Amino acid sequence: MAGGAREVLTLQLGHFAGFVGAHWWNQQDAALCRPTDAKEPPGELCPDVLYRTGRTLHGQETYTPRLILMDLKGSLSSLKQDGGLYRDKQLDAAIAWQGKLTTHKEELYPKNPYLQDLLSAEGVLNSDGIWRVKSIPNGTGETSPDTAKWGMGQTRNMEKEGSIRVWSDFLRIHLHPRSICMIQKYNHDGEAGRLEAFGQGESILKEPKYLEELEDRLHFYVEECDYLQGFQILCDLHNGFSGVGAKAAELLQDEYSGRGIITWGLLPGPYRLGEPQKNIYRLLNTAFGLVHLSAHSSLVCPLSLGGSLGLQPEPPVNFPHLQYDAALPFHCGAILATALDTVTVPYRLCSSPVSMVHLADMLNFSGKKVVTAGATIPFPLVPSQSLPDTLMQLGEATPWTPLSACGDPSGTCCFAQSVVLRGLDRACHTSQLTPGTPLPSPLHACTTGEEVLAQYLQQQQPGVRSSSHLLLTPCKVVPPYPYLFSSSLSQQGLVLDGPPTGAAVESIPVLGALRSSSSLNRTLGDLAKDLAKLDLRRWASFMDAGVEQDDLEETLQELRSLAQCYQSGNSLMD
């Protein structure tokens, strides 16, 4: 592998994981297609960590994600299962058979009409498989009161984006033929044949057919790696894929001992009270998933824009400069992918990377394998201000929006944290005050941006073990990323102190954090209380899927034990 990259293999399990993953890979692709006049210097992030090189039968070089993806029958829409990149089926058939050929062509699913419009207007997929992104203004014409803050593009697109049903409609990259693994025994659509329960998911990878298929794909990708640092699992937590993820993590732990396994447990936005079975199954799958995934992973992080993991729904989280619909996976997936693209920076760096194992070791001491995530999207820098100015204005308030459905983090204790700030020009890293001017804060005395960030974190959480990284590279948000942004942002995602420019936001600065926090004591404890209150006789169908009463009791006990790890007094000194 070029440059001695420390490779990571990604497993993407489930349909909401597909939404997050599609946005994630689109953002990686946008970062690869940097314009020649790009301001940020190349080389901060190493794409070879996530991508692999290859060659088609026709000798064309390829660069595809090192990815294994599992989803249900009916979830691919117009995307071909083999990716369509490496194989020319008619040519292959002609090589194998010299007689007359008869072609029977299966009718393809049509592309989502809105996305066809979006992609033709805002990006072009060339015959060479490379996207050419075109910048367009937010819109023209009269501005209504509703669009004064959010721009014409926001109003025009919000309604149409509700028509997006599957992640494969807006995935703009080619996948390797060994990436997609379809589970044919369960349906994506309809009320029958759904993958609803943890036990169903576990049983899938107990079947020789699916287990062998997964193992073959793992061996294919792993054997071509020079230095595999580990695996990242993007896994639905609310449905039966929590069981698939648990068995996959167990397999990885058994077969690849010593490698890092970081699992991102993904949940869609807030749910409705009028769907009791869905909500109970969501609770059970989340509880079983967290317990089993934490047993076999180096680190587990729930990711959701909802406010709660339990039965009592809470409103979705708020971002001051974003307007999104929490009921749309297309929106929620984009925001979570942006956070994920930021908090995973440490093990994707070109220079002095922190391995997945070391990142996990820093955060998961004393049995604390579950961590929380938070992000400020975008980081609210005004062009005329410096980083010390912005951090000082934040004061003692929590600088990021919580993204792990653990409620308000105010007043909680942090045990360890990994923080990444990206996308700020070097000129604003330190104070720009003229010599002799009284310094507004100790941050203004720092001589580097790294020192500013480290000192700020020390002021916020004295004595907490913190790792921090400051990058110039921003997060790309070009189409088909949804237009969620306030019109008060510049093209580079900075907060304008003048009138809107009308230019679409193409990149943003982001502050992201992974934290081992005492908020998990309350969150996991409340999850256990909700689980203990259930009358399982009413939910026999969940138990029929392969989970027994003893399994439930064991999960309940493990959940309580996990919660106890995060009591406020349980620090590094214990």
Coordinates of C-alpha atoms in Angstrom, one line a residue:
M1 CA 0.0 0.0 0.0
A2 CA 1.4 3.4 -1.0
G3 CA 2.9 5.4 1.8
G4 CA 2.6 2.6 4.3
A5 CA -1.0 3.4 5.1
R6 CA -2.5 1.7 8.2
E7 CA -5.5 0.2 6.5
V8 CA -9.0 0.1 7.8
L9 CA -11.8 -2.2 6.6
T10 CA -15.3 -0.8 6.9
L11 CA -18.4 -3.0 7.5
Q12 CA -21.7 -1.2 6.8
L13 CA -24.6 -3.2 8.2
G14 CA -28.2 -2.1 7.7
H15 CA -30.3 0.5 5.8
F16 CA -29.8 3.5 8.0
A17 CA -26.1 2.6 8.1
G18 CA -26.4 2.8 4.3
F19 CA -27.7 6.4 4.5
V20 CA -24.8 7.4 6.8
G21 CA -22.3 5.4 4.8
A22 CA -23.4 6.8 1.4
H23 CA -22.9 10.3 2.7
W24 CA -19.6 9.3 4.3
W25 CA -18.2 7.8 1.1
N26 CA -19.5 10.8 -1.0
Q27 CA -17.6 13.1 1.4
Q28 CA -14.5 11.0 1.0
D29 CA -14.9 11.1 -2.8
A30 CA -15.4 14.9 -2.7
A31 CA -12.2 15.3 -0.7
L32 CA -10.3 13.2 -3.3
C33 CA -11.6 15.4 -6.2
R34 CA -9.8 18.5 -4.9
P35 CA -9.7 21.4 -7.4
T36 CA -6.2 22.4 -8.6
D37 CA -6.6 25.8 -6.8
A38 CA -7.5 24.3 -3.5
K39 CA -6.5 26.4 -0.6
E40 CA -6.0 23.6 1.9
P41 CA -2.7 21.8 1.6
P42 CA -2.8 18.1 0.5
G43 CA -1.7 15.3 2.6
E44 CA -3.3 15.8 6.0
L45 CA -5.6 12.8 5.6
C46 CA -4.5 9.5 4.0
P47 CA -7.2 8.1 1.7
D48 CA -5.4 4.8 1.4
V49 CA -6.5 4.1 4.9
L50 CA -10.1 3.6 3.6
Y51 CA -9.6 2.9 -0.1
R52 CA -7.9 0.2 -2.2
T53 CA -6.4 0.3 -5.6
G54 CA -7.3 -2.3 -8.3
R55 CA -7.5 -2.9 -12.0
T56 CA -10.5 -3.9 -14.2
L57 CA -10.4 -6.6 -16.8
H58 CA -9.7 -3.9 -19.4
G59 CA -6.7 -2.6 -17.5
Q60 CA -8.4 0.5 -16.1
E61 CA -7.1 1.5 -12.6
T62 CA -9.7 1.7 -9.9
Y63 CA -9.8 3.3 -6.4
T64 CA -12.7 1.9 -4.4
P65 CA -13.7 1.8 -0.7
R66 CA -12.3 -1.1 1.3
L67 CA -15.9 -2.0 2.2
I68 CA -18.3 -4.9 3.0
L69 CA -21.9 -3.8 2.9
M70 CA -24.9 -5.9 4.0
D71 CA -28.5 -4.9 3.4
L72 CA -31.9 -6.5 2.6
K73 CA -33.6 -7.5 -0.6
G74 CA -35.1 -4.5 -2.4
S75 CA -32.7 -1.9 -0.9
L76 CA -30.4 -1.4 -3.9
S77 CA -32.9 0.3 -6.3
S78 CA -30.9 1.0 -9.5
L79 CA -27.5 0.1 -8.0
K80 CA -26.1 -3.2 -9.3
Q81 CA -25.0 -5.7 -6.7
D82 CA -21.7 -6.3 -8.4
G83 CA -21.0 -2.6 -8.7
G84 CA -20.8 -2.8 -12.5
L85 CA -17.2 -1.5 -12.4
Y86 CA -15.0 -4.6 -12.9
R87 CA -17.2 -6.9 -15.0
D88 CA -18.4 -6.9 -18.5
K89 CA -20.9 -9.8 -18.3
Q90 CA -21.5 -10.2 -22.0
L91 CA -17.7 -10.2 -22.6
D92 CA -17.3 -12.8 -19.8
A93 CA -20.0 -15.0 -21.3
A94 CA -18.5 -14.7 -24.8
I95 CA -15.2 -15.9 -23.4
A96 CA -16.8 -18.9 -21.7
W97 CA -19.2 -19.8 -24.6
Q98 CA -18.3 -19.5 -28.3
G99 CA -21.8 -20.2 -29.5
K100 CA -24.7 -17.8 -30.2
L101 CA -25.6 -15.5 -27.3
T102 CA -29.1 -14.5 -26.3
T103 CA -29.4 -11.6 -23.8
H104 CA -32.3 -11.3 -21.4
K105 CA -32.1 -7.9 -19.8
E106 CA -33.7 -7.3 -16.4
E107 CA -35.6 -4.0 -16.1
L108 CA -33.7 -1.6 -13.9
Y109 CA -35.2 0.4 -11.1
P110 CA -35.5 4.0 -12.2
K111 CA -33.4 6.6 -10.4
N112 CA -35.2 8.9 -8.0
P113 CA -36.5 11.8 -10.1
Y114 CA -35.5 14.4 -7.6
L115 CA -32.0 13.1 -7.4
Q116 CA -31.7 12.9 -11.2
D117 CA -32.4 16.7 -11.2
L118 CA -30.1 17.4 -8.3
L119 CA -27.2 15.4 -9.8
S120 CA -27.6 16.8 -13.3
A121 CA -27.7 20.3 -11.9
E122 CA -25.0 20.1 -9.3
G123 CA -22.7 17.3 -10.4
V124 CA -21.8 15.3 -13.5
L125 CA -20.9 11.6 -13.5
N126 CA -18.6 11.2 -16.4
S127 CA -18.1 8.0 -18.4
D128 CA -14.8 7.4 -16.5
G129 CA -16.8 7.2 -13.3
I130 CA -15.5 10.4 -11.9
W131 CA -17.8 13.1 -10.6
R132 CA -17.3 16.7 -11.7
V133 CA -19.0 19.0 -9.2
K134 CA -20.4 22.3 -10.4
S135 CA -21.1 25.2 -8.0
I136 CA -24.6 26.7 -8.3
P137 CA -26.2 29.6 -6.4
N138 CA -28.9 28.9 -3.8
G139 CA -31.5 30.2 -6.2
T140 CA -32.8 33.4 -7.8
G141 CA -36.0 35.4 -7.6
E142 CA -37.9 37.0 -4.8
T143 CA -37.1 35.9 -1.3
S144 CA -39.9 35.1 1.1
P145 CA -39.6 35.5 4.9
D146 CA -39.1 31.8 5.2
T147 CA -36.1 31.9 2.9
A148 CA -34.5 35.0 4.3
K149 CA -32.5 32.9 6.8
W150 CA -32.2 29.6 5.0
G151 CA -32.0 30.5 1.3
M152 CA -34.0 29.5 -1.8
G153 CA -32.1 26.2 -2.2
Q154 CA -33.3 25.1 1.2
T155 CA -37.0 25.8 0.6
R156 CA -36.9 24.4 -2.9
N157 CA -35.3 21.1 -1.9
M158 CA -36.7 20.2 1.5
E159 CA -40.1 18.9 0.2
K160 CA -38.6 16.9 -2.6
E161 CA -36.0 15.3 -0.4
G162 CA -38.8 13.5 1.3
S163 CA -39.1 11.3 -1.8
I164 CA -35.7 9.7 -1.2
R165 CA -36.3 6.2 0.1
V166 CA -33.0 4.3 -0.3
W167 CA -29.4 5.2 0.2
S168 CA -28.3 3.7 -3.1
D169 CA -30.0 6.5 -5.1
F170 CA -27.5 9.1 -4.0
L171 CA -24.3 7.0 -3.7
R172 CA -22.0 8.7 -6.2
I173 CA -19.0 6.3 -6.1
H174 CA -18.3 2.9 -7.6
L175 CA -18.1 -0.1 -5.3
H176 CA -15.9 -3.2 -5.7
P177 CA -17.9 -6.3 -6.8
R178 CA -17.0 -7.9 -3.4
S179 CA -18.5 -5.0 -1.4
I180 CA -22.3 -5.7 -1.5
C181 CA -23.7 -8.7 0.3
M182 CA -27.5 -9.0 0.0
I183 CA -29.6 -10.8 2.6
Q184 CA -32.3 -12.3 0.4
K185 CA -34.3 -14.0 3.2
Y186 CA -35.6 -10.6 4.5
N187 CA -37.3 -7.7 2.8
H188 CA -36.5 -4.1 2.9
D189 CA -40.0 -3.0 2.0
G190 CA -43.4 -4.2 3.1
E191 CA -44.8 -5.4 6.5
A192 CA -43.9 -9.1 6.0
G193 CA -40.5 -10.7 6.1
R194 CA -38.7 -7.8 8.0
L195 CA -35.5 -8.1 9.9
E196 CA -36.9 -6.7 13.2
A197 CA -35.3 -8.5 16.1
F198 CA -31.8 -8.9 17.5
G199 CA -32.1 -12.7 17.4
Q200 CA -33.0 -12.8 13.7
G201 CA -29.8 -10.8 13.0
E202 CA -27.6 -13.1 15.1
S203 CA -29.1 -16.2 13.3
I204 CA -28.2 -14.8 9.9
L205 CA -24.4 -15.1 10.6
K206 CA -25.0 -18.6 12.0
E207 CA -26.2 -19.8 8.6
P208 CA -23.3 -21.2 6.6
K209 CA -24.3 -19.4 3.5
Y210 CA -24.0 -15.9 4.9
L211 CA -21.2 -16.7 7.3
E212 CA -19.0 -18.1 4.5
E213 CA -19.9 -15.2 2.2
L214 CA -18.8 -12.7 4.9
E215 CA -15.6 -14.6 5.7
D216 CA -14.6 -14.9 2.0
R217 CA -15.0 -11.1 1.6
L218 CA -13.1 -10.4 4.8
H219 CA -10.2 -12.6 3.7
F220 CA -10.1 -11.0 0.2
Y221 CA -9.7 -7.5 1.7
V222 CA -7.5 -8.4 4.7
E223 CA -5.0 -10.5 2.7
E224 CA -4.2 -7.6 0.4
C225 CA -3.4 -5.2 3.4
D226 CA 0.2 -4.5 4.4
Y227 CA -0.7 -3.2 7.8
L228 CA -4.3 -3.6 8.8
Q229 CA -5.0 -1.5 11.9
G230 CA -8.5 -2.6 12.3
F231 CA -12.2 -2.5 11.4
Q232 CA -14.9 0.1 11.7
I233 CA -18.5 -1.1 11.8
L234 CA -21.4 1.1 10.9
C235 CA -24.4 -0.8 12.2
D236 CA -28.1 -0.1 12.6
L237 CA -28.8 -0.4 16.4
H238 CA -32.6 -0.2 16.3
N239 CA -33.5 -3.3 14.2
G240 CA -32.2 -6.8 13.6
F241 CA -29.0 -5.6 12.2
S242 CA -27.9 -5.0 15.8
G243 CA -27.7 -8.8 16.0
V244 CA -25.8 -9.0 12.7
G245 CA -23.3 -6.4 14.0
A246 CA -22.8 -8.3 17.3
K247 CA -22.0 -11.6 15.5
A248 CA -19.8 -9.8 13.0
A249 CA -17.8 -8.1 15.8
E250 CA -17.5 -11.5 17.5
L251 CA -16.1 -13.0 14.3
L252 CA -13.6 -10.2 13.9
Q253 CA -12.5 -10.4 17.5
D254 CA -12.0 -14.2 17.2
E255 CA -10.2 -14.1 13.8
Y256 CA -8.2 -10.9 14.0
S257 CA -7.1 -10.6 17.6
G258 CA -5.2 -7.5 18.4
R259 CA -6.8 -5.3 15.7
G260 CA -9.0 -2.4 16.6
I261 CA -12.7 -2.8 16.2
I262 CA -14.6 0.5 16.5
T263 CA -18.4 0.2 16.2
W264 CA -20.8 3.1 15.4
G265 CA -24.3 2.1 16.5
L266 CA -26.6 4.1 14.3
L267 CA -30.2 5.1 15.1
P268 CA -32.6 7.2 13.0
G269 CA -34.1 10.4 14.4
P270 CA -36.9 10.6 17.1
Y271 CA -39.7 8.0 16.9
R272 CA -43.4 8.3 17.3
L273 CA -45.3 7.1 20.4
G274 CA -48.1 5.7 18.2
E275 CA -46.0 2.7 17.2
P276 CA -45.6 0.6 20.3
Q277 CA -44.2 -2.6 18.8
K278 CA -41.6 -0.6 16.8
N279 CA -40.6 1.3 19.9
I280 CA -40.3 -1.8 22.1
Y281 CA -38.3 -3.6 19.5
R282 CA -36.1 -0.5 19.2
L283 CA -35.5 -0.6 22.9
L284 CA -34.7 -4.3 23.0
N285 CA -32.5 -4.2 19.9
T286 CA -30.6 -1.2 21.2
A287 CA -30.0 -2.8 24.7
F288 CA -28.9 -6.2 23.3
G289 CA -26.8 -4.5 20.6
L290 CA -24.9 -2.2 23.0
V291 CA -24.2 -5.0 25.4
H292 CA -23.0 -7.5 22.8
L293 CA -21.2 -5.0 20.7
S294 CA -19.3 -3.7 23.7
A295 CA -18.2 -7.2 24.6
H296 CA -16.6 -7.8 21.2
S297 CA -15.5 -4.2 20.1
S298 CA -12.6 -2.1 21.2
L299 CA -15.0 0.9 21.4
V300 CA -18.8 1.4 20.8
C301 CA -20.4 4.8 20.1
P302 CA -24.1 5.3 19.6
L303 CA -24.9 7.9 17.0
S304 CA -28.3 9.6 16.7
L305 CA -29.9 13.0 16.3
G306 CA -32.6 11.8 18.8
G307 CA -32.6 12.9 22.4
S308 CA -33.0 9.5 24.1
L309 CA -32.2 5.8 23.7
G310 CA -35.2 4.8 25.9
L311 CA -38.9 4.6 25.6
Q312 CA -39.6 8.2 26.3
P313 CA -39.0 10.2 23.1
E314 CA -37.1 13.4 23.3
P315 CA -37.0 16.2 20.7
P316 CA -34.2 16.0 18.1
V317 CA -31.0 17.9 18.7
N318 CA -30.6 21.5 17.4
F319 CA -27.8 23.1 15.3
P320 CA -27.9 26.9 15.1
H321 CA -26.9 27.1 11.5
L322 CA -28.6 24.0 10.1
Q323 CA -32.3 23.3 9.3
Y324 CA -33.0 19.6 8.9
D325 CA -36.0 17.3 9.0
A326 CA -35.3 14.6 11.7
A327 CA -37.8 12.3 10.0
L328 CA -35.7 12.1 6.8
P329 CA -32.8 9.6 6.9
F330 CA -31.3 11.6 4.0
H331 CA -30.8 14.6 6.3
C332 CA -29.9 12.7 9.5
G333 CA -27.4 10.5 7.6
A334 CA -25.7 13.5 6.2
I335 CA -25.2 15.2 9.6
L336 CA -24.0 12.0 11.3
A337 CA -21.6 11.3 8.4
T338 CA -20.1 14.7 8.8
A339 CA -19.5 14.1 12.5
L340 CA -18.1 10.6 11.7
D341 CA -15.8 12.1 9.1
T342 CA -14.4 14.4 11.8
V343 CA -14.1 12.2 14.9
T344 CA -12.4 9.4 12.9
V345 CA -9.6 11.8 11.8
P346 CA -7.0 10.5 14.4
Y347 CA -6.6 7.1 12.7
R348 CA -6.7 8.5 9.2
L349 CA -3.9 11.0 9.5
C350 CA -0.9 10.9 7.1
S351 CA 1.5 12.2 9.7
S352 CA 1.6 10.8 13.3
P353 CA -1.7 8.9 13.1
V354 CA -3.2 7.5 16.3
S355 CA -4.1 3.9 15.7
M356 CA -7.6 2.6 16.3
V357 CA -6.2 0.4 19.1
H358 CA -4.5 3.4 20.8
L359 CA -7.5 5.6 20.4
A360 CA -9.7 3.0 22.0
D361 CA -7.2 2.4 24.8
M362 CA -7.2 6.1 25.7
L363 CA -11.0 6.2 25.9
N364 CA -12.1 2.8 27.2
F365 CA -10.1 2.4 30.5
S366 CA -11.9 0.7 33.5
G367 CA -14.3 -1.1 31.3
K368 CA -15.7 2.0 29.7
K369 CA -16.1 0.7 26.1
V370 CA -19.1 2.8 25.3
V371 CA -18.3 6.5 24.4
T372 CA -20.4 9.4 23.3
A373 CA -20.0 11.7 20.3
G374 CA -20.6 15.4 19.9
A375 CA -20.1 17.9 17.1
T376 CA -20.4 21.6 16.2
I377 CA -21.6 21.7 12.6
P378 CA -20.4 24.1 11.4
F379 CA -17.9 25.5 13.9
P380 CA -19.1 29.2 14.2
L381 CA -16.1 31.2 13.1
V382 CA -16.6 34.7 11.9
P383 CA -14.0 35.7 9.2
S384 CA -12.9 38.8 11.2
Q385 CA -12.3 36.7 14.4
S386 CA -9.6 34.3 15.5
L387 CA -10.0 30.9 17.1
P388 CA -9.2 32.3 20.6
D389 CA -12.0 34.9 20.1
T390 CA -14.6 32.2 19.1
L391 CA -13.6 29.8 21.9
M392 CA -13.7 32.6 24.5
Q393 CA -17.2 33.6 23.3
L394 CA -18.4 30.0 23.9
G395 CA -17.5 30.5 27.5
E396 CA -18.2 27.6 29.8
A397 CA -21.0 26.2 27.7
T398 CA -20.6 22.8 26.1
P399 CA -19.1 23.6 22.7
W400 CA -20.7 20.7 20.8
T401 CA -24.1 19.3 20.2
P402 CA -24.5 15.8 21.7
L403 CA -25.0 13.0 19.1
S404 CA -25.4 9.9 21.2
A405 CA -28.9 10.3 22.4
C406 CA -27.7 10.9 26.0
G407 CA -29.5 14.1 26.7
D408 CA -28.1 17.4 27.9
P409 CA -24.4 16.8 28.9
S410 CA -24.4 19.9 31.2
G411 CA -23.1 19.0 34.7
T412 CA -21.7 15.6 33.6
C413 CA -18.1 14.5 34.2
C414 CA -15.7 13.6 31.4
F415 CA -13.1 10.9 32.0
A416 CA -11.3 11.1 28.7
Q417 CA -11.8 12.7 25.3
S418 CA -10.5 12.9 21.7
V419 CA -11.3 16.2 20.0
V420 CA -10.8 17.3 16.4
L421 CA -11.2 20.8 15.0
R422 CA -10.9 21.0 11.2
G423 CA -11.3 23.5 8.4
L424 CA -9.9 26.7 9.9
D425 CA -7.4 28.8 7.9
R426 CA -4.0 28.9 9.6
A427 CA -4.1 32.7 9.8
C428 CA -7.0 32.6 12.3
H429 CA -5.5 29.9 14.6
T430 CA -4.0 32.4 17.0
S431 CA -4.8 35.9 18.1
Q432 CA -4.3 38.8 15.6
L433 CA -4.2 41.5 18.3
T434 CA -1.5 44.1 17.8
P435 CA 1.5 43.9 20.1
G436 CA 0.9 45.7 23.4
T437 CA -2.9 45.2 23.4
P438 CA -4.2 43.7 26.6
L439 CA -5.0 40.0 26.1
P440 CA -8.8 39.2 26.6
S441 CA -7.9 35.6 27.7
P442 CA -5.0 33.2 28.2
L443 CA -6.0 31.6 24.9
H444 CA -4.9 34.8 23.1
A445 CA -1.3 34.3 24.5
C446 CA -0.9 30.9 22.7
T447 CA 1.5 30.8 19.8
T448 CA 0.0 27.9 17.8
G449 CA -3.6 26.8 17.1
E450 CA -2.8 23.4 18.6
E451 CA -1.8 25.1 21.8
V452 CA -5.0 27.2 21.7
L453 CA -7.2 24.1 21.4
A454 CA -5.4 22.1 24.0
Q455 CA -5.5 24.9 26.5
Y456 CA -9.2 25.5 25.9
L457 CA -10.0 21.8 26.5
Q458 CA -7.9 21.9 29.7
Q459 CA -9.9 25.0 30.9
Q460 CA -13.2 23.2 30.1
Q461 CA -12.3 19.9 31.8
P462 CA -9.3 20.3 34.2
G463 CA -7.3 17.1 34.7
V464 CA -9.1 15.2 32.0
R465 CA -7.0 13.1 29.7
S466 CA -7.5 14.8 26.3
S467 CA -6.1 14.2 22.8
S468 CA -6.7 17.0 20.3
H469 CA -6.0 17.5 16.6
L470 CA -6.2 20.7 14.5
L471 CA -6.5 20.3 10.7
L472 CA -6.7 22.8 7.9
T473 CA -8.7 20.4 5.8
P474 CA -12.5 21.2 6.0
C475 CA -15.4 18.8 5.6
K476 CA -16.8 18.7 2.1
V477 CA -20.6 19.2 1.7
V478 CA -21.0 19.4 -2.0
P479 CA -24.1 17.7 -3.7
P480 CA -25.7 15.3 -3.2
Y481 CA -25.2 16.4 0.4
P482 CA -28.5 18.0 1.3
Y483 CA -28.7 21.8 1.5
L484 CA -29.2 22.3 5.2
F485 CA -27.3 25.5 5.7
S486 CA -28.3 28.9 6.9
S487 CA -27.8 31.7 4.3
S488 CA -25.7 33.5 6.9
L489 CA -22.8 31.1 6.0
S490 CA -20.1 31.7 3.4
Q491 CA -19.1 29.3 0.7
Q492 CA -16.5 28.0 3.1
G493 CA -19.0 27.6 6.0
L494 CA -17.9 30.7 7.9
V495 CA -20.5 32.8 9.7
L496 CA -20.9 36.0 7.7
D497 CA -20.9 39.3 9.5
G498 CA -22.4 41.0 6.4
P499 CA -25.3 40.3 4.0
P500 CA -25.6 36.8 2.4
T501 CA -23.5 36.2 -0.7
G502 CA -26.0 33.7 -2.3
A503 CA -23.2 31.1 -2.9
A504 CA -23.9 27.5 -2.0
V505 CA -21.9 26.2 1.0
E506 CA -19.2 23.7 -0.3
S507 CA -17.2 23.0 2.7
I508 CA -17.4 23.7 6.5
P509 CA -15.3 23.8 9.6
V510 CA -16.3 21.2 12.1
L511 CA -15.5 20.5 15.8
G512 CA -16.0 16.9 16.8
A513 CA -15.4 14.9 20.0
L514 CA -15.5 11.4 21.3
R515 CA -15.9 11.3 25.1
S516 CA -16.0 8.8 27.9
S517 CA -18.6 10.6 30.0
S518 CA -20.7 10.2 33.1
S519 CA -23.8 11.0 31.0
L520 CA -23.7 7.3 30.1
N521 CA -24.4 6.3 33.7
R522 CA -27.8 7.9 33.4
T523 CA -28.4 6.9 29.8
L524 CA -27.5 3.2 30.2
G525 CA -29.2 3.1 33.7
D526 CA -32.4 4.5 32.2
L527 CA -32.2 2.0 29.4
A528 CA -32.0 -0.9 31.9
K529 CA -34.9 0.5 33.9
D530 CA -37.1 0.6 30.7
L531 CA -36.0 -2.9 29.9
A532 CA -36.9 -4.2 33.4
K533 CA -40.4 -2.8 33.2
L534 CA -41.3 -4.7 30.0
D535 CA -43.9 -7.5 30.2
L536 CA -42.2 -9.9 27.8
R537 CA -45.4 -12.0 27.5
R538 CA -46.7 -9.2 25.3
W539 CA -43.6 -9.4 23.0
A540 CA -43.2 -13.1 22.5
S541 CA -42.4 -12.5 18.9
F542 CA -39.1 -10.9 19.9
M543 CA -38.2 -13.9 22.0
D544 CA -39.3 -16.3 19.2
A545 CA -36.6 -14.8 17.0
G546 CA -34.0 -16.7 19.0
V547 CA -33.6 -14.8 22.3
E548 CA -34.4 -16.6 25.5
Q549 CA -35.5 -15.3 28.9
D550 CA -32.0 -16.1 30.3
D551 CA -30.5 -14.0 27.6
L552 CA -32.7 -11.1 28.6
E553 CA -31.7 -11.3 32.3
E554 CA -28.1 -11.5 31.4
T555 CA -28.4 -8.4 29.1
L556 CA -30.1 -6.5 31.8
Q557 CA -27.3 -7.3 34.3
E558 CA -24.6 -6.4 31.8
L559 CA -26.4 -3.1 31.0
R560 CA -26.5 -2.2 34.7
S561 CA -22.8 -3.2 35.1
L562 CA -21.9 -1.0 32.1
A563 CA -23.8 1.9 33.6
Q564 CA -21.9 1.6 36.9
C565 CA -18.6 2.1 35.1
Y566 CA -19.6 5.7 34.4
Q567 CA -20.4 6.9 37.9
S568 CA -18.9 10.3 38.4
G569 CA -16.4 9.1 41.0
N570 CA -15.1 6.3 38.7
S571 CA -12.1 8.2 37.3
L572 CA -8.5 7.5 36.3
M573 CA -7.5 7.6 40.0
D574 CA -9.8 4.8 41.0

